[in-house]
CSV table of C-alpha atoms in Angstrom, one decimal:
chain,number,residue,atom,x,y,z
A,20,MET,CA,30.0,8.8,10.7
A,21,LYS,CA,27.5,6.3,12.3
A,22,LYS,CA,24.0,6.7,11.1
A,23,LYS,CA,21.7,7.9,13.8
A,24,GLN,CA,19.1,5.3,14.7
A,25,SER,CA,15.5,6.2,15.0
A,26,PHE,CA,14.9,3.0,17.0
A,27,LYS,CA,14.3,4.0,20.6
A,28,ILE,CA,13.4,2.4,24.0
A,29,SER,CA,11.7,4.4,26.7
A,30,GLY,CA,14.0,5.8,29.3
A,31,ARG,CA,11.4,4.9,31.9
A,32,ILE,CA,11.7,1.2,31.0
A,33,ILE,CA,15.5,1.3,31.1
A,34,TRP,CA,15.7,3.0,34.5
A,35,LEU,CA,12.8,1.0,36.2
A,36,SER,CA,14.1,-2.3,34.9
A,37,SER,CA,17.6,-1.5,36.1
A,38,LEU,CA,16.3,-0.5,39.5
A,39,PHE,CA,14.2,-3.6,39.7
A,40,LEU,CA,17.2,-5.9,39.1
A,41,GLY,CA,19.1,-3.9,41.7
A,42,VAL,CA,16.3,-4.7,44.2
A,43,ILE,CA,16.0,-8.3,43.2
A,44,VAL,CA,19.6,-9.2,43.8
A,45,SER,CA,19.4,-7.8,47.3
A,46,LEU,CA,16.5,-9.9,48.3
A,47,PRO,CA,18.3,-13.1,49.3
A,48,SER,CA,20.5,-11.1,51.7
A,49,LEU,CA,17.5,-9.1,53.1
A,50,ILE,CA,15.6,-12.4,53.8
A,51,GLN,CA,18.3,-13.5,56.0
A,52,HIS,CA,18.4,-11.8,59.5
A,53,GLN,CA,22.1,-11.5,59.5
A,54,TYR,CA,23.5,-9.3,56.8
A,55,ASN,CA,25.7,-6.3,56.2
A,56,LEU,CA,23.7,-3.3,55.1
A,57,TYR,CA,26.6,-1.7,53.3
A,58,GLU,CA,27.3,-4.9,51.4
A,59,VAL,CA,23.5,-5.2,50.4
A,60,ILE,CA,23.5,-1.5,49.2
A,61,ALA,CA,26.8,-1.9,47.2
A,62,ASN,CA,25.5,-5.2,45.7
A,63,SER,CA,22.3,-3.4,44.5
A,64,MET,CA,24.1,-0.4,43.3
A,65,ILE,CA,26.6,-2.4,41.3
A,66,THR,CA,23.8,-4.4,39.6
A,67,PHE,CA,21.7,-1.2,39.1
A,68,LEU,CA,24.7,0.8,37.4
A,69,PHE,CA,25.8,-2.2,35.4
A,70,SER,CA,22.2,-2.8,34.1
A,71,LEU,CA,22.0,0.8,33.0
A,72,PHE,CA,25.3,0.5,31.2
A,73,VAL,CA,24.3,-2.6,29.4
A,74,TRP,CA,21.0,-1.0,28.3
A,75,TYR,CA,22.6,2.1,26.8
A,76,PHE,CA,25.7,0.4,25.4
A,77,ASN,CA,23.7,-2.2,23.6
A,78,ILE,CA,21.3,0.5,22.2
A,79,TYR,CA,24.2,2.7,21.1
A,80,THR,CA,26.0,-0.1,19.3
A,81,LEU,CA,23.0,-1.4,17.4
A,82,PRO,CA,24.2,-1.9,13.8
A,83,VAL,CA,22.7,-0.2,10.7
A,84,TYR,CA,21.6,-3.4,9.0
A,85,THR,CA,22.4,-3.7,5.3
A,86,SER,CA,20.8,-6.2,2.9
A,87,LYS,CA,24.1,-8.3,3.1
A,88,GLU,CA,24.1,-8.3,6.9
A,89,ILE,CA,20.5,-9.4,7.1
A,90,ALA,CA,21.2,-12.2,4.6
A,91,ARG,CA,24.1,-13.5,6.8
A,92,GLY,CA,21.8,-13.7,9.8
A,93,PHE,CA,22.9,-13.8,13.4
A,94,ALA,CA,26.4,-12.1,13.8
A,95,ILE,CA,28.5,-13.5,16.7
A,96,TYR,CA,31.1,-10.7,16.7
A,97,PRO,CA,28.8,-7.9,18.3
A,98,LEU,CA,27.7,-10.4,21.0
A,99,VAL,CA,31.3,-11.2,21.9
A,100,ARG,CA,32.3,-7.6,21.8
A,101,ASN,CA,29.4,-6.6,24.2
A,102,LEU,CA,30.2,-9.5,26.6
A,103,LEU,CA,33.9,-8.6,26.9
A,104,VAL,CA,33.1,-4.9,27.4
A,105,GLY,CA,30.5,-6.0,30.1
A,106,VAL,CA,33.1,-8.2,31.8
A,107,ALA,CA,35.5,-5.3,31.9
A,108,VAL,CA,32.9,-2.9,33.3
A,109,MET,CA,31.8,-5.4,35.9
A,110,PHE,CA,35.5,-6.0,37.0
A,111,LEU,CA,35.9,-2.3,37.3
A,112,LEU,CA,32.8,-1.9,39.5
A,113,SER,CA,33.8,-4.9,41.6
A,114,TYR,CA,37.3,-3.3,42.1
A,115,ILE,CA,35.7,0.0,43.2
A,116,GLN,CA,33.6,-2.0,45.7
A,117,GLN,CA,36.7,-3.7,47.0
A,118,GLN,CA,38.3,-0.3,47.6
A,119,ILE,CA,35.3,0.9,49.6
A,120,LEU,CA,34.6,-2.3,51.5
A,121,THR,CA,38.1,-3.8,52.1
A,122,HIS,CA,36.9,-6.6,54.3
A,123,ILE,CA,35.2,-8.4,51.4
A,124,ASN,CA,37.1,-11.3,49.7
A,125,PHE,CA,37.6,-9.9,46.3
A,126,GLY,CA,38.1,-13.1,44.4
A,127,PRO,CA,34.8,-15.0,45.1
A,128,VAL,CA,32.8,-11.7,45.0
A,129,MET,CA,34.2,-10.6,41.7
A,130,LEU,CA,33.5,-14.0,40.2
A,131,MET,CA,29.9,-13.9,41.4
A,132,PHE,CA,29.5,-10.4,39.8
A,133,GLU,CA,31.1,-11.5,36.6
A,134,VAL,CA,28.7,-14.4,36.2
A,135,ARG,CA,25.8,-12.1,37.0
A,136,GLY,CA,27.1,-9.6,34.6
A,137,VAL,CA,27.3,-12.1,31.8
A,138,LEU,CA,23.7,-13.2,32.3
A,139,ILE,CA,22.3,-9.7,32.5
A,140,ASN,CA,24.3,-8.7,29.3
A,141,LEU,CA,23.1,-11.8,27.4
A,142,THR,CA,19.6,-11.2,28.4
A,143,PHE,CA,19.6,-7.6,27.5
A,144,TYR,CA,21.4,-8.2,24.3
A,145,MET,CA,18.9,-10.7,23.1
A,146,PHE,CA,15.9,-8.7,24.2
A,147,ILE,CA,17.1,-5.5,22.6
A,148,HIS,CA,18.1,-7.1,19.3
A,149,LEU,CA,14.8,-8.9,19.3
A,150,LEU,CA,13.0,-5.6,19.6
A,151,TYR,CA,15.3,-4.0,17.1
A,152,GLN,CA,14.9,-6.7,14.5
A,153,THR,CA,11.2,-6.6,14.9
A,154,TYR,CA,11.3,-2.8,14.4
A,155,GLN,CA,13.4,-3.2,11.3
A,156,GLY,CA,11.1,-5.9,10.0
A,157,GLN,CA,8.1,-3.6,10.5
A,158,ARG,CA,9.9,-0.7,8.7
A,159,VAL,CA,10.7,-3.0,5.7
A,160,SER,CA,7.1,-4.2,5.6
A,161,ILE,CA,5.8,-0.6,5.8
A,162,GLU,CA,8.3,0.5,3.0
A,163,LEU,CA,7.3,-2.5,0.8
A,164,GLU,CA,3.6,-1.6,1.3
A,165,ARG,CA,4.4,2.0,0.5
A,166,THR,CA,6.3,1.0,-2.6
A,167,LYS,CA,3.5,-1.3,-3.6
A,168,MET,CA,0.9,1.4,-3.3
A,169,ASP,CA,3.2,3.9,-5.2
A,170,ASN,CA,3.5,1.4,-8.0
A,171,LEU,CA,-0.3,0.8,-8.1
A,172,ALA,CA,-0.8,4.5,-8.1
A,173,ALA,CA,1.6,5.0,-10.9
A,174,GLN,CA,0.2,2.0,-12.8
A,175,PHE,CA,-3.3,3.4,-12.4
A,176,GLU,CA,-2.2,6.8,-13.5
A,177,LEU,CA,-0.7,5.3,-16.7
A,178,LEU,CA,-4.0,3.3,-17.2
A,179,ARG,CA,-6.1,6.5,-16.7
A,180,GLN,CA,-3.9,8.5,-19.1
A,181,GLN,CA,-4.5,5.9,-21.8
A,182,VAL,CA,-8.3,6.4,-21.6
A,183,ASN,CA,-8.6,8.9,-24.5
A,184,PRO,CA,-11.1,9.0,-27.3
A,185,HIS,CA,-9.7,7.3,-30.4
A,186,PHE,CA,-12.5,8.1,-32.9
A,187,LEU,CA,-11.5,11.7,-33.3
A,188,PHE,CA,-10.5,11.2,-36.9
A,189,ASN,CA,-13.7,9.5,-37.9
A,190,THR,CA,-15.7,12.1,-36.0
A,191,LEU,CA,-14.2,14.9,-37.8
A,192,ASN,CA,-14.7,13.2,-41.1
A,193,THR,CA,-18.4,12.8,-40.2
A,194,LEU,CA,-18.5,16.5,-39.3
A,195,LYS,CA,-16.9,17.5,-42.6
A,196,TYR,CA,-19.5,15.5,-44.5
A,197,MET,CA,-22.4,16.9,-42.5
A,198,VAL,CA,-21.1,20.5,-43.0
A,199,GLU,CA,-20.5,20.0,-46.8
A,200,SER,CA,-23.9,18.4,-47.4
A,201,GLY,CA,-25.7,21.2,-45.3
A,202,ASP,CA,-27.0,18.8,-42.7
A,203,GLU,CA,-29.1,20.9,-40.3
A,204,ASN,CA,-27.8,18.7,-37.4
A,205,SER,CA,-24.3,20.0,-37.8
A,206,VAL,CA,-24.6,22.5,-35.0
A,207,ASP,CA,-25.9,19.9,-32.6
A,208,PHE,CA,-23.1,17.6,-33.6
A,209,ILE,CA,-20.5,20.2,-32.9
A,210,LEU,CA,-22.1,21.0,-29.5
A,211,LYS,CA,-22.2,17.2,-28.6
A,212,LEU,CA,-18.5,16.9,-29.6
A,213,SER,CA,-17.7,19.9,-27.4
A,214,ASP,CA,-19.6,18.4,-24.5
A,215,PHE,CA,-17.9,15.1,-24.9
A,216,TYR,CA,-14.4,16.6,-24.8
A,217,ARG,CA,-15.3,18.9,-22.0
A,218,PHE,CA,-16.5,15.9,-20.0
A,219,THR,CA,-13.2,14.2,-20.9
A,220,LEU,CA,-11.1,17.0,-19.6
A,221,GLU,CA,-13.1,17.5,-16.5
A,222,ASN,CA,-13.2,13.8,-15.4
A,223,ARG,CA,-9.9,12.2,-16.6
A,224,LYS,CA,-8.1,13.3,-13.4
A,225,LEU,CA,-10.6,11.5,-11.2
A,226,ASP,CA,-10.4,7.8,-9.9
A,227,LEU,CA,-14.2,7.6,-9.8
A,228,ILE,CA,-17.1,9.6,-11.0
A,229,ARG,CA,-20.9,9.3,-10.4
A,230,MET,CA,-22.7,6.9,-12.7
A,231,SER,CA,-25.1,9.7,-13.6
A,232,GLU,CA,-22.0,11.7,-14.8
A,233,GLU,CA,-20.7,8.7,-16.7
A,234,LEU,CA,-24.0,8.5,-18.5
A,235,LYS,CA,-23.7,12.0,-19.7
A,236,ILE,CA,-20.4,11.2,-21.2
A,237,LEU,CA,-21.9,8.1,-22.8
A,238,GLN,CA,-24.9,9.9,-24.2
A,239,ALA,CA,-22.7,12.5,-25.9
A,240,TYR,CA,-20.6,9.8,-27.2
A,241,ILE,CA,-23.5,7.8,-28.5
A,242,TYR,CA,-24.8,10.9,-30.3
A,243,LEU,CA,-21.6,11.2,-32.2
A,244,LEU,CA,-21.6,7.5,-33.1
A,245,LYS,CA,-25.3,7.7,-34.2
A,246,ALA,CA,-24.4,10.6,-36.5
A,247,ARG,CA,-21.7,8.5,-38.1
A,248,PHE,CA,-23.4,5.0,-38.2
A,249,GLU,CA,-27.1,6.2,-38.4
A,250,HIS,CA,-29.4,3.1,-38.2
A,251,GLY,CA,-26.4,0.7,-38.1
A,252,PHE,CA,-25.9,1.4,-34.3
A,253,GLU,CA,-28.5,1.3,-31.6
A,254,VAL,CA,-28.1,1.6,-27.8
A,255,ASP,CA,-30.7,0.8,-25.0
A,256,LEU,CA,-29.9,2.4,-21.7
A,257,GLN,CA,-31.7,1.1,-18.6
A,258,ILE,CA,-29.8,1.9,-15.6
A,259,SER,CA,-31.8,2.0,-12.3
A,260,GLU,CA,-31.9,5.2,-10.2
A,261,GLN,CA,-30.1,3.4,-7.4
A,262,HIS,CA,-27.2,2.4,-9.7
A,263,GLN,CA,-27.1,6.0,-11.2
A,264,ALA,CA,-26.1,7.1,-7.6
A,265,SER,CA,-23.2,4.6,-7.5
A,266,SER,CA,-19.6,5.3,-8.8
A,267,VAL,CA,-17.6,4.1,-11.8
A,268,PRO,CA,-14.1,4.7,-13.2
A,269,PRO,CA,-14.3,7.4,-15.9
A,270,PHE,CA,-15.1,6.4,-19.5
A,271,THR,CA,-15.7,2.8,-18.5
A,272,LEU,CA,-19.1,2.6,-20.5
A,273,GLN,CA,-17.6,4.5,-23.3
A,274,LEU,CA,-14.7,2.1,-23.5
A,275,LEU,CA,-17.0,-0.9,-23.6
A,276,VAL,CA,-19.2,0.6,-26.4
A,277,GLU,CA,-16.0,1.6,-28.3
A,278,ASN,CA,-14.8,-2.1,-27.9
A,279,SER,CA,-18.1,-3.4,-29.3
A,280,ILE,CA,-17.7,-1.2,-32.4
A,281,LYS,CA,-14.1,-2.1,-32.8
A,282,HIS,CA,-14.7,-5.8,-33.0
A,283,ASN,CA,-18.1,-6.0,-34.8
A,284,VAL,CA,-19.6,-5.1,-38.1
A,285,VAL,CA,-21.7,-1.9,-37.8
A,286,SER,CA,-23.9,-1.1,-40.9
A,287,PRO,CA,-27.6,-0.4,-41.7
A,288,ASN,CA,-27.8,-3.9,-43.0
A,289,LYS,CA,-26.2,-5.5,-39.8
A,290,THR,CA,-27.3,-3.3,-37.0
A,291,LEU,CA,-25.1,-3.5,-33.9
A,292,TYR,CA,-27.4,-3.5,-30.7
A,293,VAL,CA,-25.9,-2.6,-27.4
A,294,ARG,CA,-27.8,-2.9,-24.2
A,295,ILE,CA,-26.6,-1.3,-20.9
A,296,TYR,CA,-28.7,-2.2,-17.8
A,297,SER,CA,-28.8,-2.9,-14.2
A,298,GLU,CA,-28.8,-6.5,-12.9
A,299,GLY,CA,-28.4,-7.0,-9.2
A,300,ASN,CA,-25.1,-5.7,-8.0
A,301,TYR,CA,-23.9,-5.3,-11.5
A,302,ILE,CA,-24.0,-3.0,-14.5
A,303,VAL,CA,-24.3,-5.1,-17.6
A,304,VAL,CA,-23.1,-4.1,-21.1
A,305,GLU,CA,-24.2,-6.6,-23.8
A,306,ASN,CA,-24.0,-6.5,-27.5
A,307,ASN,CA,-24.8,-8.9,-30.4
A,308,VAL,CA,-21.8,-10.7,-32.0
A,309,GLN,CA,-21.2,-10.1,-35.7
A,310,PRO,CA,-17.4,-10.2,-36.0
A,311,LYS,CA,-15.5,-8.3,-38.7
A,312,ILE,CA,-13.8,-10.3,-41.5
A,313,THR,CA,-10.6,-8.3,-40.9
A,314,PRO,CA,-10.4,-7.5,-37.1
A,315,GLU,CA,-8.9,-4.1,-36.1
A,316,SER,CA,-5.6,-4.0,-34.3
A,317,SER,CA,-6.0,-3.7,-30.6
A,318,THR,CA,-4.7,-0.6,-28.8
A,319,GLY,CA,-4.6,-2.4,-25.4
A,320,ILE,CA,-6.9,0.0,-23.7
A,321,GLY,CA,-10.1,-2.1,-23.7
A,322,LEU,CA,-11.2,-4.9,-21.3
A,323,GLU,CA,-7.8,-5.4,-19.8
A,324,ASN,CA,-7.6,-1.7,-18.9
A,325,ILE,CA,-11.1,-1.8,-17.3
A,326,ASN,CA,-10.4,-4.9,-15.3
A,327,GLU,CA,-7.1,-3.6,-14.0
A,328,ARG,CA,-8.9,-0.3,-12.9
A,329,TYR,CA,-11.4,-2.3,-11.0
A,330,GLN,CA,-8.8,-4.4,-9.4
A,331,HIS,CA,-7.0,-1.3,-8.3
A,332,LEU,CA,-9.9,0.5,-6.9
A,333,LEU,CA,-12.3,-2.3,-5.7
A,334,GLY,CA,-10.1,-5.4,-5.5
A,335,LYS,CA,-12.6,-7.1,-7.8
A,336,ASN,CA,-12.6,-8.4,-11.4
A,337,ILE,CA,-15.2,-7.6,-14.0
A,338,GLU,CA,-17.0,-10.6,-15.5
A,339,ILE,CA,-16.5,-11.3,-19.2
A,340,LEU,CA,-19.1,-13.7,-20.6
A,341,PRO,CA,-18.5,-14.4,-24.4
A,342,ALA,CA,-21.1,-16.4,-26.2
A,343,PRO,CA,-21.7,-17.3,-29.9
A,344,THR,CA,-24.4,-14.7,-30.3
A,345,LYS,CA,-23.8,-12.2,-27.5
A,346,PHE,CA,-20.8,-10.7,-25.8
A,347,ILE,CA,-21.5,-9.7,-22.1
A,348,VAL,CA,-19.5,-7.7,-19.6
A,349,LYS,CA,-20.7,-7.3,-16.0
A,350,LEU,CA,-19.2,-4.5,-13.9
A,351,PRO,CA,-19.4,-4.7,-10.1
A,352,VAL,CA,-21.4,-1.8,-8.7
A,353,ILE,CA,-19.1,0.6,-6.6
A,354,ASP,CA,-21.2,2.2,-3.9
A,355,GLU,CA,-20.1,4.7,-1.3
A,356,ASP,CA,-19.0,2.0,1.2
A,357,SER,CA,-17.0,0.3,-1.4
A,358,ASN,CA,-15.4,3.5,-2.4
A,359,ASN,CA,-14.5,4.3,1.1
């Protein structure tokens, strides 16, 4: 069964163009003062009816292009078939005219109609197929764009699902030590741990969150790290009020802080200092460099993850500025206009 085509041409265009051709072919005779009205009407009607037939026959016989057919390019067989069918239909119309107007010399009139029919058929065939191929090309482009967006969305979803806290084991060990030693901050630690995971569950499904919400997540995370590292870890937060109203992919700052801890020594003797501050149209995360002797294995959810999320959401890259004594990451500010 032939697949039904969704490609359509307005019926008004088909009928008006056919009527226009019927009128056009009668003009040379009408310009002359001596003409046979019945012949003029018959001439116009044959052209009108043939044009209608060519329109609908070409539309009905449009192929359902496959990838192989598209690769082969222009196909001659459909054109030859349509021309032969057109010749047969025009011969039939000419024969009917001869039966009505018997005084007309059938041979020359039939030849004139056949030439006219071939020209009309060729013109309509090329025009319809040009429109149809343009339509198919637009469909392919739309489908490719939809597939691209689906792939980006799926990729982003995978990236987002990767953003999970990886310090749970160490955090629970810290909590165990605090409870066993009777630390009076144990209750606060448990509450902050609860807050952090509540923020995680609430925001992990979102593409973007307010910077003010991100800072709440970060502050809970910093509290847990401070309980673990004590004076070996210090954070200075200086985000302007304007930037606190901007947006950010969830857990971006937390991941950058986690990344600094992963790659640097953190101890009371070698304090790791992290600064997070506003600078122009950027949020800057900066830490001093004191690399570990034995680097930790990477989980693949650090800077690359953050950069891909910014590319997906904003079409921009983060700036990574390594230096001998400092490591700096600059995050483009995502305001409401950028988000929209």
